[in-house]
Amino acid sequence: MAWGLSALLHSADPAASAIERHLWLVRLMDWLRQPPPEGAHSLTPWPVVRMGLLLDVLETQPEISQRVGGVVHHSLRDLDSNGLLADFGFPPRQGFVSELGDRLRLAWLPGTPQTSDAGELFSLLFNRPDDAAWVAALDEATLGRLLRWLEHSSGTPAAWRDEMVEAVQLLASQIRANGLSKALRSRIAPSHMADRPFHQVVALAEALQAAHQQGAGAEALAAHAARLRAVLGRCLDAAHSARQHLDEWGISVDVVFQMDQMRKRAQRIEQLLDAALAAEPAPAFKALWLALLSAAQDRQGIGALFTHHYALLARKVTERSAETGEHYITRDRAEYRQMLGKAAGGGAVIGLTTLAKFALTALQVSAFWVGFLAGVNYALSFVLVHLLHWTVATKQPAMTAPALAAKLEAVGQQEGAIEGFVDEVTHLIRSQIAGIVGNLALVAPVVLAAQGLAWWVQGAPLVGEKDAHYVLHSLTLLGPTALFAAFTGVLLFASSLIAGWVENWFVYHRLESALAWNPRITDLLGPSRAQRWARWWRGNISGLAANVSLGLMLGIIPALAAFVGLPLEVRHVTLGMGQLAAAVGALGLEIFQQPAFWWCLAGIGVTGLLNLAVSFTLAFRVALASRGLQVQERGRLYAALRQRWRQAPGSFFKPPV
């Protein structure tokens, strides 16, 4: 129902219940936002025009002004203003997960006007994303008229200033509690705690409140506010020193979240001081109003919470992946030969893994346990490759992409950075090719040798004709191979994220130090062995996490997908080549005369391309986002890559002499 202004104003009843008064205020806000009449044009937003019209009526019709003022006065009197000024926009508990739950509740559950919390009523009144636009368009004269009318209708002209100063004191108490919590206090540099800024901030806020209550002059209040602002700055500097600790010792989303909340509370204190102490409060009041509107919209969003608070964690994860990725990039002939050798070793292990996978599928167990055992098989094989310092080519892109993204930080800032980026791309592509060639060069011979040995010993291959025909049916490019290969690329990327997260967790909880110095461990292993064991875990935790998680995902996820009726499989280029080699060993040379074989070979080529491209693209995007980078010089980068291709195409495939 759309209310007209006259009917709305005459329905104002100061004696009504709190719920009815709140509903009347909601209807008033709906009237302000009504679309303009047909044919009406105005450069000023219509809510601002209607605000001026409302103030004209209130200033010229005392009876209406008294009725409306009574509704506003009684509503403000019964509401807890601190729910808006000190608490609104901040989580009731210090933690990322609890805040996520609160935001989901706010987004999905409707609000009610039956409340004594000014913040809850504010959310009900200003619940549209475009409210900030028309509030920002309010001119100073109109806003000044609104404030004067509110002071007149409240009966106590300075009441709202008292409430703002009280809110400052409450916010200061919350900043002290936050700063002195164990999570932050243990990570703040001692030099920043020497003058006890988190204790001072509450004392100075209480002194300001006392001076305001005693009627101190504007100069005295300004001096109190200046001292409070200075201590707030030292509190934020102390919190920033904790960020440096996190950079070195690992990121915690909860700690980063608490630091962000401290910064926002300090900003709210600044806004309240500006509004409460200004001789002409209209500009500061408008800034506070807009900040509250922004907080209302922000707390209803889930995506912004993840984007902001996981940015540092994502950066730390990708930085750790970048450190690992540097080992996968070859830059000279010696490193290229080493990569070929490592990839060949990895291919040999994957060949044995392929044969074990065929053996597991013959077990008479449920699909889940087949998938689980296959995942364990993959995980053990990948871990063995890692421990032998060999490599599986498809694991390279997700690790090398963050290293490449790090090079982009210099583009546009340093001379020759684009040329350096192009060099890194050529090194990377060449390394990927070496990895794939090395893997495939040995996986097929190992499988064929095993098949031949079985023919010689027992007169039958390890992998029979039935399995061979299934391979020709499943790996063909004419089927869903490309889709499954892209999905496998996603799993490869996911394993790199898991690796970075686990390593960050290991470092954050200082497990290296615990393994090295814990008395029970040193008594069991001895001091020197405990030190070596700690260093080994620090150096290998990322690789172990990546390989175990990848192996288990490759085996278990298809089994779980089949349980819910989703025909999802994995396609891994090295495993696929091993399977095709097993089919050759079972069917003999006549397989080369079958078109199905060549379609499978083409499918393996596409599988390799998609495995690498998807995992690299996802990792590269996350690395860019975590650094806040946008490739503004994309055109120049592409042009430089094309020029390198024209001038030296061989540099993408073979190492420098």
XYZ file of C-alpha atoms in Angstrom:
657
model
C 0.000 0.000 0.000
C 1.410 3.393 -1.049
C 0.733 6.133 1.497
C 0.287 9.780 0.635
C 2.154 12.332 2.747
C -0.961 13.884 4.295
C -2.481 10.541 5.334
C 0.882 9.347 6.618
C 1.524 12.415 8.768
C -1.990 12.414 10.216
C -1.609 8.731 11.155
C 1.391 9.497 13.400
C 0.477 8.582 16.995
C 3.004 9.248 19.791
C 0.886 7.154 22.192
C 1.015 4.068 19.958
C 2.997 0.979 20.930
C 6.671 0.700 20.017
C 5.932 -1.754 17.203
C 3.332 0.572 15.647
C 5.692 3.558 15.920
C 8.465 1.576 14.236
C 6.096 0.465 11.474
C 5.109 4.110 10.955
C 8.777 5.020 10.506
C 9.143 2.185 7.960
C 6.141 3.577 6.027
C 7.700 7.051 6.135
C 10.906 5.689 4.587
C 8.872 3.878 1.915
C 7.144 7.188 1.093
C 10.516 8.917 0.715
C 11.615 6.240 -1.765
C 8.445 6.203 -3.879
C 9.146 6.661 -7.600
C 8.530 10.154 -8.992
C 5.147 11.064 -10.461
C 4.673 10.499 -14.171
C 6.276 13.238 -16.240
C 8.185 14.678 -13.267
C 11.860 15.444 -13.825
C 14.501 16.473 -11.317
C 18.283 16.433 -11.245
C 18.041 15.871 -7.491
C 17.149 12.332 -6.311
C 13.478 12.141 -5.414
C 14.050 11.021 -1.793
C 15.986 14.275 -1.293
C 13.164 16.279 -2.906
C 10.629 14.536 -0.681
C 12.817 15.137 2.379
C 12.673 18.860 1.646
C 8.893 18.676 1.220
C 8.540 16.810 4.527
C 10.644 19.399 6.359
C 8.542 22.214 4.829
C 5.414 20.658 6.314
C 7.000 20.011 9.714
C 8.363 23.565 9.947
C 5.096 25.254 8.965
C 2.491 23.049 10.671
C 3.166 22.872 14.431
C 0.429 20.320 15.114
C 1.815 17.865 12.553
C 5.353 18.544 13.750
C 4.309 17.777 17.326
C 2.699 14.465 16.340
C 5.629 13.339 14.222
C 8.145 14.643 16.761
C 6.380 12.663 19.467
C 6.696 9.453 17.461
C 10.398 10.103 16.834
C 11.093 11.188 20.427
C 9.368 8.193 22.033
C 11.033 5.805 19.596
C 14.533 7.179 20.226
C 13.934 7.234 23.983
C 13.016 3.534 24.065
C 15.808 2.385 21.738
C 19.342 1.428 22.762
C 21.381 3.885 20.697
C 24.600 1.975 21.337
C 23.167 -0.864 19.297
C 23.559 1.466 16.316
C 26.473 3.725 17.199
C 28.808 1.262 18.941
C 27.710 -2.220 17.852
C 26.173 -1.891 14.397
C 28.344 -3.402 11.678
C 30.562 -5.270 14.126
C 30.308 -8.964 15.019
C 29.098 -9.867 18.518
C 31.930 -12.428 18.736
C 35.501 -12.120 17.557
C 35.810 -14.777 14.885
C 35.470 -15.305 11.164
C 33.208 -18.365 11.374
C 30.788 -16.756 13.844
C 30.606 -13.648 11.645
C 29.853 -15.815 8.623
C 26.962 -17.398 10.531
C 25.610 -13.981 11.548
C 25.760 -12.739 7.960
C 23.929 -15.790 6.681
C 21.247 -15.164 9.304
C 20.925 -11.507 8.328
C 20.775 -12.388 4.619
C 18.212 -15.177 4.883
C 15.994 -14.333 7.879
C 13.580 -11.360 7.871
C 13.901 -8.581 10.416
C 11.187 -7.460 12.826
C 10.125 -4.004 14.043
C 9.570 -5.508 17.506
C 12.951 -4.468 18.813
C 14.629 -2.146 21.278
C 17.924 -2.188 19.364
C 18.504 0.937 17.279
C 20.802 -1.018 14.965
C 18.109 -3.582 14.127
C 15.591 -0.823 13.412
C 18.166 0.997 11.267
C 18.598 -2.179 9.166
C 14.832 -2.344 8.721
C 14.546 1.329 7.722
C 17.527 1.413 5.356
C 17.381 -1.964 3.653
C 17.975 -0.973 0.030
C 21.336 -0.761 -1.753
C 20.449 2.625 -3.301
C 19.825 4.354 0.043
C 23.452 5.480 0.201
C 23.081 7.276 -3.145
C 20.294 9.602 -2.058
C 21.795 10.159 1.403
C 25.048 11.190 -0.297
C 23.020 13.655 -2.416
C 21.552 15.422 0.638
C 22.778 19.023 0.643
C 24.142 20.587 3.809
C 21.195 22.979 4.161
C 18.600 20.200 4.082
C 20.621 18.074 6.460
C 21.032 21.015 8.832
C 17.246 21.555 8.827
C 16.724 17.864 9.629
C 19.174 17.945 12.552
C 17.638 21.122 13.996
C 14.175 19.605 13.811
C 15.397 16.382 15.463
C 16.993 18.380 18.303
C 13.789 20.381 18.766
C 11.552 17.302 18.731
C 13.731 15.399 21.205
C 13.203 17.993 23.950
C 16.910 17.741 24.931
C 18.961 19.387 22.170
C 22.310 17.795 23.082
C 20.986 14.284 23.818
C 22.324 12.722 20.641
C 25.783 14.198 21.303
C 25.802 12.556 24.764
C 24.930 9.205 23.200
C 27.723 9.539 20.640
C 30.325 10.256 23.327
C 29.092 7.259 25.325
C 29.415 5.101 22.190
C 33.037 6.274 21.843
C 33.741 4.950 25.334
C 32.172 1.566 24.506
C 34.126 1.258 21.249
C 37.359 2.072 23.075
C 36.624 -0.744 25.543
C 36.104 -3.162 22.664
C 39.397 -2.083 21.052
C 41.203 -2.710 24.346
C 39.652 -6.164 24.704
C 40.572 -6.964 21.118
C 44.138 -5.701 21.375
C 44.804 -7.480 24.678
C 43.365 -10.800 23.505
C 45.923 -13.602 23.442
C 45.672 -14.050 19.662
C 46.831 -10.472 18.984
C 48.857 -9.694 22.102
C 51.246 -12.600 21.500
C 51.985 -11.351 17.972
C 52.349 -7.602 18.586
C 55.926 -6.343 18.711
C 56.888 -5.601 22.373
C 58.068 -2.107 21.460
C 54.491 -1.168 20.528
C 53.167 -2.294 23.909
C 55.675 -0.372 26.026
C 53.415 2.649 26.660
C 50.307 0.431 27.056
C 48.214 2.040 24.301
C 45.296 -0.364 24.725
C 44.987 0.622 28.387
C 45.331 4.323 27.609
C 42.615 4.329 24.953
C 39.900 3.451 27.499
C 41.203 5.916 30.077
C 41.207 8.753 27.543
C 37.721 7.858 26.262
C 36.406 7.924 29.843
C 38.106 11.276 30.435
C 36.437 12.682 27.311
C 33.049 11.417 28.457
C 33.511 12.938 31.913
C 34.554 16.305 30.446
C 31.547 16.299 28.141
C 29.156 15.508 30.993
C 30.646 18.341 33.064
C 30.005 20.833 30.256
C 33.617 21.488 29.248
C 34.197 24.017 26.497
C 34.868 23.222 22.853
C 38.644 23.732 23.173
C 38.940 21.382 26.146
C 36.878 18.705 24.401
C 38.971 19.090 21.244
C 42.143 18.580 23.298
C 40.697 15.406 24.851
C 39.717 14.154 21.381
C 43.191 14.879 19.977
C 44.841 12.797 22.724
C 42.366 9.971 22.118
C 43.035 10.040 18.369
C 46.800 9.896 18.960
C 46.475 6.798 21.164
C 44.132 5.203 18.623
C 46.874 5.637 16.049
C 49.355 3.853 18.319
C 46.859 1.015 18.828
C 46.543 0.562 15.071
C 50.337 0.683 14.682
C 50.603 -2.074 17.274
C 48.026 -4.179 15.415
C 49.932 -3.607 12.172
C 53.062 -5.028 13.764
C 51.092 -8.235 14.340
C 50.516 -8.415 10.590
C 54.291 -8.528 10.084
C 54.441 -11.450 12.514
C 51.741 -13.219 10.505
C 53.664 -12.677 7.271
C 56.625 -14.497 8.792
C 54.899 -17.170 10.858
C 51.740 -17.942 8.890
C 48.331 -16.383 8.378
C 45.245 -16.899 10.551
C 41.936 -15.715 9.107
C 40.562 -15.124 12.617
C 43.512 -12.922 13.613
C 43.314 -10.943 10.375
C 39.582 -10.560 10.953
C 40.121 -9.196 14.466
C 42.698 -6.714 13.200
C 40.269 -5.517 10.543
C 37.519 -5.071 13.137
C 39.868 -3.005 15.304
C 40.603 -0.729 12.365
C 36.898 -0.280 11.616
C 36.103 0.488 15.260
C 38.808 3.131 15.295
C 37.256 4.657 12.174
C 33.836 4.675 13.880
C 35.329 6.495 16.874
C 36.775 9.135 14.524
C 33.365 9.603 12.870
C 31.556 9.858 16.204
C 34.055 12.404 17.523
C 33.641 14.511 14.387
C 29.847 14.453 14.672
C 29.632 14.956 18.447
C 32.158 17.779 18.801
C 31.667 19.762 15.591
C 30.065 23.205 15.867
C 28.328 22.528 12.531
C 27.674 18.793 12.670
C 25.874 18.344 9.319
C 28.903 17.199 7.228
C 30.163 14.843 9.949
C 26.646 13.530 10.582
C 26.288 12.774 6.881
C 29.625 10.917 6.832
C 28.537 8.857 9.851
C 25.169 8.115 8.232
C 26.874 6.891 5.063
C 29.312 4.763 7.075
C 26.382 3.097 8.860
C 24.656 2.463 5.526
C 27.856 0.941 4.182
C 28.107 -1.279 7.265
C 24.484 -2.376 6.768
C 25.151 -3.438 3.176
C 28.502 -4.997 4.006
C 27.092 -7.262 6.720
C 24.461 -8.575 4.310
C 27.125 -9.720 1.842
C 28.929 -13.054 2.035
C 31.207 -12.700 -0.990
C 32.911 -9.548 0.284
C 33.718 -11.264 3.588
C 35.500 -14.132 1.830
C 37.182 -11.869 -0.712
C 38.661 -9.560 1.897
C 39.548 -11.884 4.731
C 40.909 -14.727 2.620
C 43.039 -12.400 0.485
C 46.021 -12.585 2.843
C 45.610 -16.324 3.322
C 45.406 -16.811 -0.446
C 48.526 -14.729 -0.882
C 50.408 -16.729 1.728
C 49.261 -19.986 0.119
C 50.305 -18.864 -3.351
C 53.600 -17.463 -2.053
C 54.430 -20.857 -0.580
C 53.380 -22.496 -3.858
C 55.563 -19.990 -5.717
C 58.570 -20.974 -3.596
C 57.913 -24.616 -4.482
C 57.190 -23.746 -8.100
C 60.612 -22.225 -8.611
C 62.040 -25.769 -8.385
C 59.916 -26.847 -11.359
C 61.230 -24.165 -13.745
C 64.355 -24.953 -15.787
C 66.520 -22.092 -17.046
C 69.552 -23.789 -18.594
C 70.551 -27.013 -20.298
C 71.727 -28.712 -17.111
C 68.436 -28.030 -15.320
C 66.546 -29.181 -18.435
C 68.377 -32.526 -18.413
C 67.695 -32.879 -14.703
C 63.991 -32.257 -15.321
C 63.907 -34.936 -18.034
C 65.537 -37.394 -15.652
C 63.225 -36.567 -12.771
C 60.164 -36.800 -15.027
C 61.354 -40.152 -16.394
C 61.635 -41.466 -12.844
C 58.145 -40.212 -12.100
C 56.856 -41.887 -15.261
C 58.341 -45.229 -14.173
C 56.541 -45.055 -10.820
C 53.265 -44.069 -12.483
C 53.631 -47.085 -14.784
C 53.594 -49.369 -11.729
C 50.737 -47.320 -10.317
C 48.720 -47.992 -13.473
C 49.170 -51.737 -13.138
C 48.173 -51.600 -9.469
C 45.033 -49.661 -10.446
C 43.966 -52.474 -12.817
C 44.504 -54.996 -10.028
C 42.339 -52.994 -7.624
C 39.437 -52.788 -10.071
C 39.326 -56.609 -10.074
C 38.543 -56.700 -6.346
C 35.002 -57.714 -5.433
C 34.235 -54.722 -3.199
C 31.851 -51.772 -3.400
C 32.533 -48.833 -5.692
C 33.483 -46.575 -2.785
C 36.183 -48.933 -1.517
C 37.528 -49.383 -5.038
C 37.778 -45.594 -5.286
C 39.325 -45.315 -1.830
C 41.930 -47.979 -2.554
C 42.672 -46.353 -5.914
C 43.155 -43.037 -4.113
C 45.550 -44.645 -1.641
C 47.418 -46.210 -4.560
C 47.759 -42.839 -6.288
C 48.722 -41.085 -3.051
C 51.447 -43.597 -2.171
C 52.818 -43.400 -5.710
C 52.884 -39.597 -5.748
C 54.517 -39.538 -2.316
C 57.152 -42.007 -3.518
C 57.856 -39.784 -6.522
C 58.178 -36.807 -4.166
C 60.507 -38.596 -1.740
C 62.731 -39.754 -4.602
C 62.888 -36.130 -5.812
C 61.287 -37.047 -9.109
C 58.339 -35.275 -10.675
C 54.907 -35.743 -12.242
C 54.417 -33.193 -15.011
C 50.785 -32.381 -14.295
C 51.664 -31.156 -10.806
C 53.916 -28.453 -12.195
C 51.412 -25.862 -13.489
C 49.564 -25.232 -10.219
C 52.905 -24.651 -8.497
C 54.606 -22.648 -11.228
C 51.667 -20.291 -11.907
C 52.142 -18.361 -8.619
C 55.843 -18.020 -9.416
C 54.914 -16.552 -12.796
C 52.321 -14.230 -11.246
C 54.990 -12.893 -8.901
C 56.915 -11.721 -11.967
C 53.932 -9.614 -13.032
C 54.283 -7.384 -9.973
C 57.259 -5.733 -11.650
C 55.529 -5.194 -15.014
C 54.960 -1.497 -15.569
C 57.237 -0.605 -12.639
C 60.702 -1.781 -13.695
C 62.587 -1.374 -16.925
C 62.835 -4.643 -18.812
C 60.167 -6.345 -16.666
C 58.119 -7.385 -19.704
C 61.148 -9.009 -21.288
C 61.836 -10.811 -18.030
C 58.243 -12.027 -17.915
C 58.512 -13.382 -21.468
C 61.736 -15.168 -20.493
C 59.908 -16.752 -17.570
C 57.060 -17.906 -19.845
C 59.510 -19.606 -22.202
C 61.290 -21.275 -19.278
C 57.945 -22.447 -17.943
C 56.615 -23.886 -21.219
C 59.920 -25.594 -21.880
C 59.865 -27.111 -18.388
C 56.301 -28.357 -18.856
C 57.225 -30.043 -22.141
C 60.274 -31.647 -20.535
C 58.127 -32.946 -17.709
C 55.536 -34.482 -20.016
C 58.130 -35.978 -22.363
C 60.012 -37.501 -19.437
C 56.848 -38.943 -17.881
C 55.553 -40.448 -21.116
C 58.978 -41.696 -22.210
C 59.130 -44.174 -19.352
C 55.545 -44.885 -18.298
C 54.772 -46.775 -21.533
C 57.972 -48.910 -21.555
C 57.496 -49.875 -17.891
C 53.915 -51.031 -18.487
C 54.831 -52.837 -21.714
C 57.753 -54.535 -19.994
C 55.481 -55.734 -17.192
C 52.931 -57.014 -19.707
C 55.653 -58.794 -21.700
C 57.152 -60.348 -18.565
C 53.719 -61.657 -17.580
C 53.249 -63.166 -21.076
C 56.618 -64.895 -20.737
C 56.105 -66.173 -17.160
C 52.414 -67.124 -17.106
C 51.337 -67.045 -20.730
C 48.847 -64.202 -20.131
C 49.189 -60.438 -19.594
C 48.618 -58.735 -16.281
C 45.934 -56.596 -17.949
C 43.635 -58.754 -20.071
C 41.650 -58.160 -23.255
C 38.483 -57.134 -21.385
C 40.294 -54.321 -19.592
C 42.091 -53.370 -22.810
C 38.822 -52.929 -24.700
C 37.478 -50.853 -21.802
C 40.545 -48.605 -22.077
C 39.929 -48.094 -25.801
C 36.300 -47.252 -25.043
C 36.968 -44.849 -22.147
C 40.032 -42.895 -23.270
C 38.797 -42.049 -26.773
C 38.585 -38.418 -27.750
C 35.104 -39.145 -29.142
C 33.772 -39.505 -25.595
C 33.731 -37.171 -22.560
C 37.515 -37.352 -22.208
C 38.005 -33.595 -22.640
C 35.467 -32.802 -19.913
C 37.020 -35.288 -17.502
C 40.518 -33.986 -18.284
C 39.436 -30.425 -17.452
C 37.894 -31.678 -14.202
C 41.178 -33.392 -13.350
C 42.906 -30.045 -13.915
C 40.643 -28.585 -11.229
C 41.724 -31.332 -8.818
C 45.377 -30.643 -9.620
C 44.811 -26.989 -8.761
C 42.913 -27.882 -5.587
C 45.808 -30.023 -4.389
C 48.154 -27.039 -4.692
C 45.813 -24.941 -2.535
C 45.609 -27.716 0.045
C 49.401 -27.925 0.060
C 49.778 -24.200 0.668
C 47.092 -24.198 3.366
C 48.625 -27.158 5.217
C 52.081 -25.591 5.116
C 50.666 -22.289 6.394
C 48.922 -24.210 9.207
C 52.184 -26.024 10.018
C 54.102 -22.753 10.212
C 51.368 -20.809 12.051
C 51.175 -23.391 14.835
C 54.988 -23.516 15.028
C 55.109 -27.265 14.667
C 58.689 -27.161 13.394
C 59.778 -25.660 16.699
C 57.607 -28.114 18.631
C 59.125 -31.094 16.831
C 62.618 -29.761 17.427
C 62.347 -28.753 21.075
C 59.410 -30.519 22.732
C 60.905 -32.397 25.745
C 59.001 -35.628 25.116
C 60.088 -35.686 21.460
C 63.725 -34.864 22.220
C 63.773 -37.555 24.933
C 62.414 -40.060 22.405
C 64.525 -39.130 19.374
C 67.466 -37.326 20.878
C 68.211 -33.617 20.292
C 70.072 -33.919 16.972
C 67.587 -36.360 15.425
C 64.662 -34.205 16.584
C 66.259 -31.218 14.840
C 66.689 -33.190 11.594
C 63.142 -34.550 11.842
C 61.738 -31.037 12.319
C 63.678 -29.696 9.313
C 62.519 -32.652 7.211
C 58.861 -32.013 7.980
C 59.256 -28.287 7.318
C 60.798 -29.030 3.933
C 58.353 -31.762 2.928
C 54.992 -30.890 4.503
C 53.793 -29.037 1.411
C 54.774 -31.821 -0.991
C 53.263 -34.524 1.183
C 49.996 -32.605 1.542
C 49.801 -31.952 -2.195
C 50.514 -35.541 -3.200
C 48.310 -37.229 -0.620
C 45.380 -34.885 -1.266
C 45.699 -35.235 -5.044
C 45.883 -39.015 -4.910
C 42.878 -39.340 -2.622
C 40.821 -36.888 -4.694
C 41.624 -38.729 -7.941
C 40.345 -41.959 -6.418
C 37.529 -40.985 -4.067
C 35.759 -38.106 -5.838
C 34.668 -40.193 -8.876
C 33.339 -42.855 -6.480
C 31.356 -40.285 -4.498
C 30.089 -38.717 -7.732
C 28.862 -42.124 -8.919
C 27.023 -42.552 -5.601
C 24.860 -39.497 -6.378
C 24.405 -40.514 -10.010
C 27.018 -38.181 -11.517
C 29.101 -40.050 -14.144
C 32.334 -38.232 -13.355
C 35.774 -39.707 -13.931
C 39.360 -38.471 -13.918
C 41.667 -38.309 -16.916
C 45.357 -37.892 -16.129
C 47.770 -37.766 -19.050
C 50.481 -39.978 -17.535
C 48.046 -42.512 -16.102
C 46.168 -42.490 -19.418
C 49.319 -43.284 -21.370
C 50.060 -46.129 -18.951
C 46.567 -47.530 -19.482
C 46.913 -47.315 -23.261
C 50.287 -49.075 -23.078
C 48.631 -51.838 -21.040
C 46.015 -52.200 -23.793
C 48.797 -52.525 -26.381
C 50.440 -55.220 -24.249
C 47.151 -57.126 -24.075
C 45.948 -56.850 -27.686
C 49.268 -56.945 -29.510
C 50.453 -55.088 -32.583
C 47.098 -55.342 -34.396
C 45.828 -52.609 -32.053
C 47.702 -50.089 -34.221
C 45.344 -50.950 -37.075
C 42.279 -50.000 -35.036
C 40.987 -46.393 -35.310
C 40.038 -46.592 -31.625
C 43.720 -46.663 -30.653
C 44.491 -43.471 -32.538
C 41.427 -41.740 -31.097
C 42.686 -42.713 -27.646
C 46.134 -41.362 -28.471
C 44.534 -38.098 -29.549
C 42.506 -38.131 -26.336
C 45.701 -38.440 -24.298
C 47.135 -35.417 -26.111
C 44.019 -33.369 -25.318
C 44.080 -34.691 -21.751
C 47.621 -33.457 -21.246
C 46.774 -30.061 -22.676
C 43.686 -29.621 -20.491
C 45.356 -30.991 -17.354
C 48.061 -28.372 -17.698
C 45.949 -25.476 -18.993
C 43.120 -25.697 -16.448
C 45.321 -26.129 -13.391
C 47.680 -23.375 -14.535
C 44.864 -20.936 -15.356
C 43.131 -21.397 -12.004
C 46.367 -21.094 -10.041
C 47.427 -18.041 -12.040
C 44.096 -16.295 -11.421
C 44.208 -16.948 -7.687
C 47.806 -15.731 -7.540
C 46.860 -12.506 -9.338
C 43.820 -11.940 -7.111
C 45.761 -12.607 -3.917
C 48.266 -9.912 -4.900
C 45.559 -7.494 -5.992
C 47.098 -7.469 -9.477
C 45.292 -6.657 -12.668
C 47.205 -7.139 -15.852
C 46.845 -3.616 -17.203
C 49.628 -4.256 -19.705
C 48.003 -7.367 -21.183
C 48.336 -6.090 -24.750
C 52.049 -5.383 -24.383
C 52.606 -8.802 -22.809
C 50.840 -10.592 -25.650
C 52.749 -8.563 -28.231
C 56.052 -9.395 -26.548
C 55.183 -13.114 -26.476
C 54.255 -13.066 -30.192
C 57.491 -11.301 -31.018
C 59.508 -13.912 -29.093
C 57.642 -16.679 -30.955
C 58.512 -15.122 -34.311
C 62.131 -14.440 -33.429
C 63.019 -17.586 -31.461
C 60.304 -20.272 -31.543
C 62.832 -22.894 -30.490
C 63.284 -21.199 -27.107
C 59.859 -22.506 -26.095
C 60.946 -26.127 -26.629
C 64.682 -26.512 -26.108
C 67.034 -25.029 -23.531
C 69.694 -22.451 -24.413
C 73.046 -23.794 -25.544
